[in-house]
XYZ file of C-alpha atoms in Angstrom:
257
model
C 0.000 0.000 0.000
C 1.010 3.639 -0.495
C 2.363 5.832 2.277
C -0.940 7.724 2.224
C -2.868 4.537 2.902
C -0.510 3.634 5.721
C -0.920 7.102 7.208
C -4.697 6.793 7.070
C -4.543 3.419 8.809
C -2.284 4.830 11.506
C -4.740 7.656 12.146
C -7.630 5.200 12.336
C -5.722 2.936 14.742
C -4.980 5.878 17.030
C -8.620 6.995 16.924
C -9.842 3.518 17.875
C -7.337 3.171 20.705
C -8.172 6.593 22.134
C -11.863 5.702 22.098
C -11.497 2.238 23.603
C -8.238 2.384 25.531
C -7.132 -1.098 24.475
C -7.877 -3.349 21.488
C -6.724 -6.819 20.568
C -4.837 -7.139 17.319
C -7.583 -9.293 15.788
C -10.179 -6.629 16.589
C -8.035 -3.987 14.898
C -7.633 -6.218 11.836
C -11.424 -6.565 11.596
C -12.030 -2.843 12.141
C -9.507 -1.796 9.498
C -10.323 -4.447 6.916
C -6.607 -4.959 6.305
C -4.463 -8.065 6.418
C -2.971 -9.265 9.663
C 0.552 -8.681 8.396
C -0.291 -5.107 7.403
C -1.874 -4.228 10.745
C 0.992 -5.781 12.689
C 3.460 -3.682 10.670
C 1.355 -0.610 11.445
C 1.415 -1.410 15.166
C 5.168 -1.936 15.094
C 5.614 1.437 13.385
C 3.367 3.227 15.899
C 5.121 1.544 18.825
C 8.534 2.533 17.439
C 7.267 6.119 17.157
C 6.272 6.073 20.827
C 2.547 6.493 20.134
C 1.265 3.134 21.416
C 2.195 0.271 23.713
C 2.023 -3.320 22.471
C 0.471 -5.287 25.349
C -1.493 -8.521 25.901
C -1.909 -9.443 22.230
C -3.038 -5.972 21.268
C -2.257 -2.313 21.767
C -3.124 0.683 23.920
C -2.391 4.399 23.412
C 0.672 5.741 25.140
C 0.129 9.482 24.829
C -2.985 9.921 26.934
C -3.055 6.769 29.050
C 0.080 6.345 31.137
C 0.156 2.872 32.589
C -1.928 2.580 35.752
C 0.804 1.500 38.146
C 3.054 4.302 36.908
C 0.267 6.855 37.450
C -0.387 5.442 40.901
C 3.185 6.280 41.895
C 2.989 9.785 40.453
C 2.236 12.484 43.034
C 1.067 9.883 45.570
C 1.405 12.206 48.614
C -0.517 14.968 46.807
C -3.311 12.552 45.901
C -3.544 11.432 49.518
C -3.998 15.067 50.593
C -6.707 15.600 47.992
C -8.481 12.452 49.143
C -8.427 13.541 52.796
C -9.876 16.927 51.855
C -12.584 15.294 49.740
C -13.854 13.283 52.699
C -14.860 16.526 54.417
C -17.635 16.836 51.815
C -19.237 13.528 52.812
C -22.174 13.101 55.164
C -23.061 9.861 56.968
C -25.600 7.692 55.188
C -24.978 9.011 51.668
C -24.893 7.021 48.451
C -21.527 7.845 46.912
C -20.283 7.013 43.428
C -16.520 6.672 43.399
C -14.867 7.009 39.991
C -12.128 4.687 38.757
C -8.490 5.772 38.603
C -5.566 6.452 40.875
C -6.983 9.568 42.561
C -10.246 7.765 43.266
C -8.263 4.896 44.755
C -6.607 7.392 47.088
C -10.122 8.349 48.238
C -10.963 4.678 48.819
C -7.846 4.255 50.937
C -8.701 7.401 52.893
C -12.161 5.965 53.538
C -10.620 2.835 55.026
C -8.988 5.073 57.630
C -12.385 6.560 58.551
C -14.495 3.496 59.458
C -16.878 5.544 61.618
C -17.948 7.353 58.409
C -17.384 4.662 55.807
C -19.518 2.012 57.453
C -22.565 4.335 57.114
C -22.113 4.824 53.363
C -23.393 3.056 50.283
C -20.553 3.161 47.721
C -20.941 2.396 44.019
C -17.935 2.121 41.702
C -16.699 0.684 38.425
C -13.117 0.586 39.712
C -11.900 -2.976 40.201
C -9.112 -2.152 42.663
C -11.356 0.316 44.494
C -13.913 -2.438 45.027
C -11.092 -4.641 46.325
C -9.976 -1.943 48.779
C -13.500 -1.254 50.101
C -14.713 -4.849 50.288
C -16.123 -5.337 53.779
C -15.742 -1.659 54.685
C -19.183 -0.402 53.571
C -22.343 -1.252 51.660
C -20.612 -1.778 48.308
C -21.950 -2.103 44.753
C -19.805 -2.758 41.680
C -20.951 -1.783 38.191
C -20.024 -4.534 35.731
C -18.828 -4.238 32.142
C -15.806 -4.609 29.873
C -12.409 -4.377 31.579
C -10.458 -1.255 30.633
C -6.888 -1.970 31.688
C -5.592 1.599 31.781
C -7.645 2.358 34.898
C -8.542 -1.141 36.138
C -12.152 -0.212 35.508
C -15.337 -1.721 34.074
C -16.832 0.228 31.190
C -19.037 0.010 28.124
C -22.751 -0.530 27.417
C -23.298 -3.023 30.251
C -21.786 -0.608 32.753
C -23.943 2.262 31.474
C -27.116 0.190 31.754
C -26.260 -0.825 35.317
C -25.409 2.625 36.660
C -28.546 4.167 35.094
C -30.693 2.203 37.540
C -29.587 4.238 40.547
C -29.300 7.762 41.921
C -26.310 9.102 43.814
C -25.931 11.807 46.450
C -22.326 12.538 45.563
C -19.993 11.613 42.710
C -16.248 11.905 43.217
C -14.971 12.212 39.651
C -11.443 12.350 38.245
C -10.098 13.565 34.917
C -6.942 13.470 32.822
C -6.956 17.227 32.193
C -8.998 20.423 32.589
C -9.541 22.493 29.473
C -10.032 26.217 30.260
C -12.847 26.395 27.687
C -14.395 22.899 27.686
C -14.025 21.851 31.313
C -12.702 18.493 32.571
C -11.692 16.011 29.874
C -10.632 12.387 29.583
C -8.278 10.548 27.235
C -10.807 7.756 26.604
C -14.200 8.406 24.997
C -15.947 5.459 26.658
C -14.821 6.560 30.100
C -15.906 10.134 29.322
C -19.409 8.917 28.389
C -19.563 6.943 31.617
C -18.546 9.933 33.750
C -21.181 12.113 32.063
C -23.873 9.485 32.667
C -22.992 9.217 36.370
C -23.012 13.005 36.743
C -26.520 13.131 35.253
C -27.711 10.856 38.082
C -25.833 12.555 40.933
C -27.154 15.321 43.150
C -23.615 16.712 43.417
C -20.431 16.019 41.455
C -17.036 16.875 42.907
C -13.964 16.954 40.693
C -10.766 15.769 42.377
C -7.729 16.804 40.349
C -4.372 18.416 41.045
C -3.630 21.865 39.693
C -1.172 20.611 37.067
C -4.108 19.240 35.068
C -5.334 22.745 34.282
C -4.697 24.135 30.815
C -4.131 21.123 28.548
C -7.398 19.684 27.284
C -7.552 16.017 26.315
C -9.515 13.990 23.782
C -13.002 13.814 25.309
C -14.685 16.538 27.412
C -17.389 15.206 29.715
C -18.680 18.161 31.777
C -18.965 21.927 31.901
C -17.704 23.804 34.954
C -21.295 24.610 35.910
C -22.146 20.920 36.283
C -19.685 20.582 39.154
C -20.412 21.397 42.783
C -16.773 21.669 43.768
C -13.180 21.181 42.688
C -10.791 19.653 45.237
C -7.202 20.441 44.267
C -3.759 21.088 45.692
C -3.365 24.463 44.013
C -5.466 26.664 41.755
C -4.192 29.512 39.606
C -6.322 32.682 39.636
C -7.560 31.811 36.126
C -8.540 28.289 37.119
C -10.202 29.419 40.348
C -12.220 32.031 38.476
C -13.443 29.536 35.856
C -14.905 27.261 38.531
C -16.240 29.955 40.842
C -17.897 31.941 38.060
C -19.773 28.764 37.145
C -20.904 28.290 40.753
C -18.428 25.575 41.767
C -16.558 25.827 45.055
C -12.767 25.534 44.953
C -11.201 23.663 47.877
C -7.424 23.539 48.219
C -6.045 20.667 50.267
C -3.697 21.595 53.060
C -0.027 20.616 53.278
C 1.060 17.142 54.307
């Protein structure tokens, strides 16, 4: 095939991976309608260019989705401070939806240290490791679906159908970035749809994200600033603070360690 055809395939592969997070090689072959040898050469070229990771018989995007364990190590003390501050927004007896991801897992671990509060809560999540952490700690519900390895989460149509059956008092939501114009965004379209659906069923939605996420929008926006009740962060620039407050969202900065 010509270079133009190869370039078009590469663009399509990247689009699919950004939307789904991970795809098996056979699924990519079917989606592209190309031969197995051609698609494998495309994946090798994209991996060599640093755009994807070849994992588990398939591929995942490298640019937006840093591997989960690596993200978990990044800014761990800061995430713990954000999680502790977020717990101040909880009331006993609430139904809380806890997002998937490393910041949400920091909230789950903070909850384990507050059994007098946690045992009164009903917690719903699609985070696999979060469910593991909170097993036995509270009234716990897990939304099922397709496994998305980048966040150890359960996503897709089955997850959407399950979460639509309930209402939530509070949704602790994470993001990969905060666009000054579009609001919080995510690197994966399926996850973005899921976050938006949970927000639509939550009385309040609280964004938990460090200040470094401000200013570089990602692939899929999922909320406007006005849809958020609060932003829990470690630091907020005047511009960022104004964007949230002008939309009616409270800005809460976590204290030092």
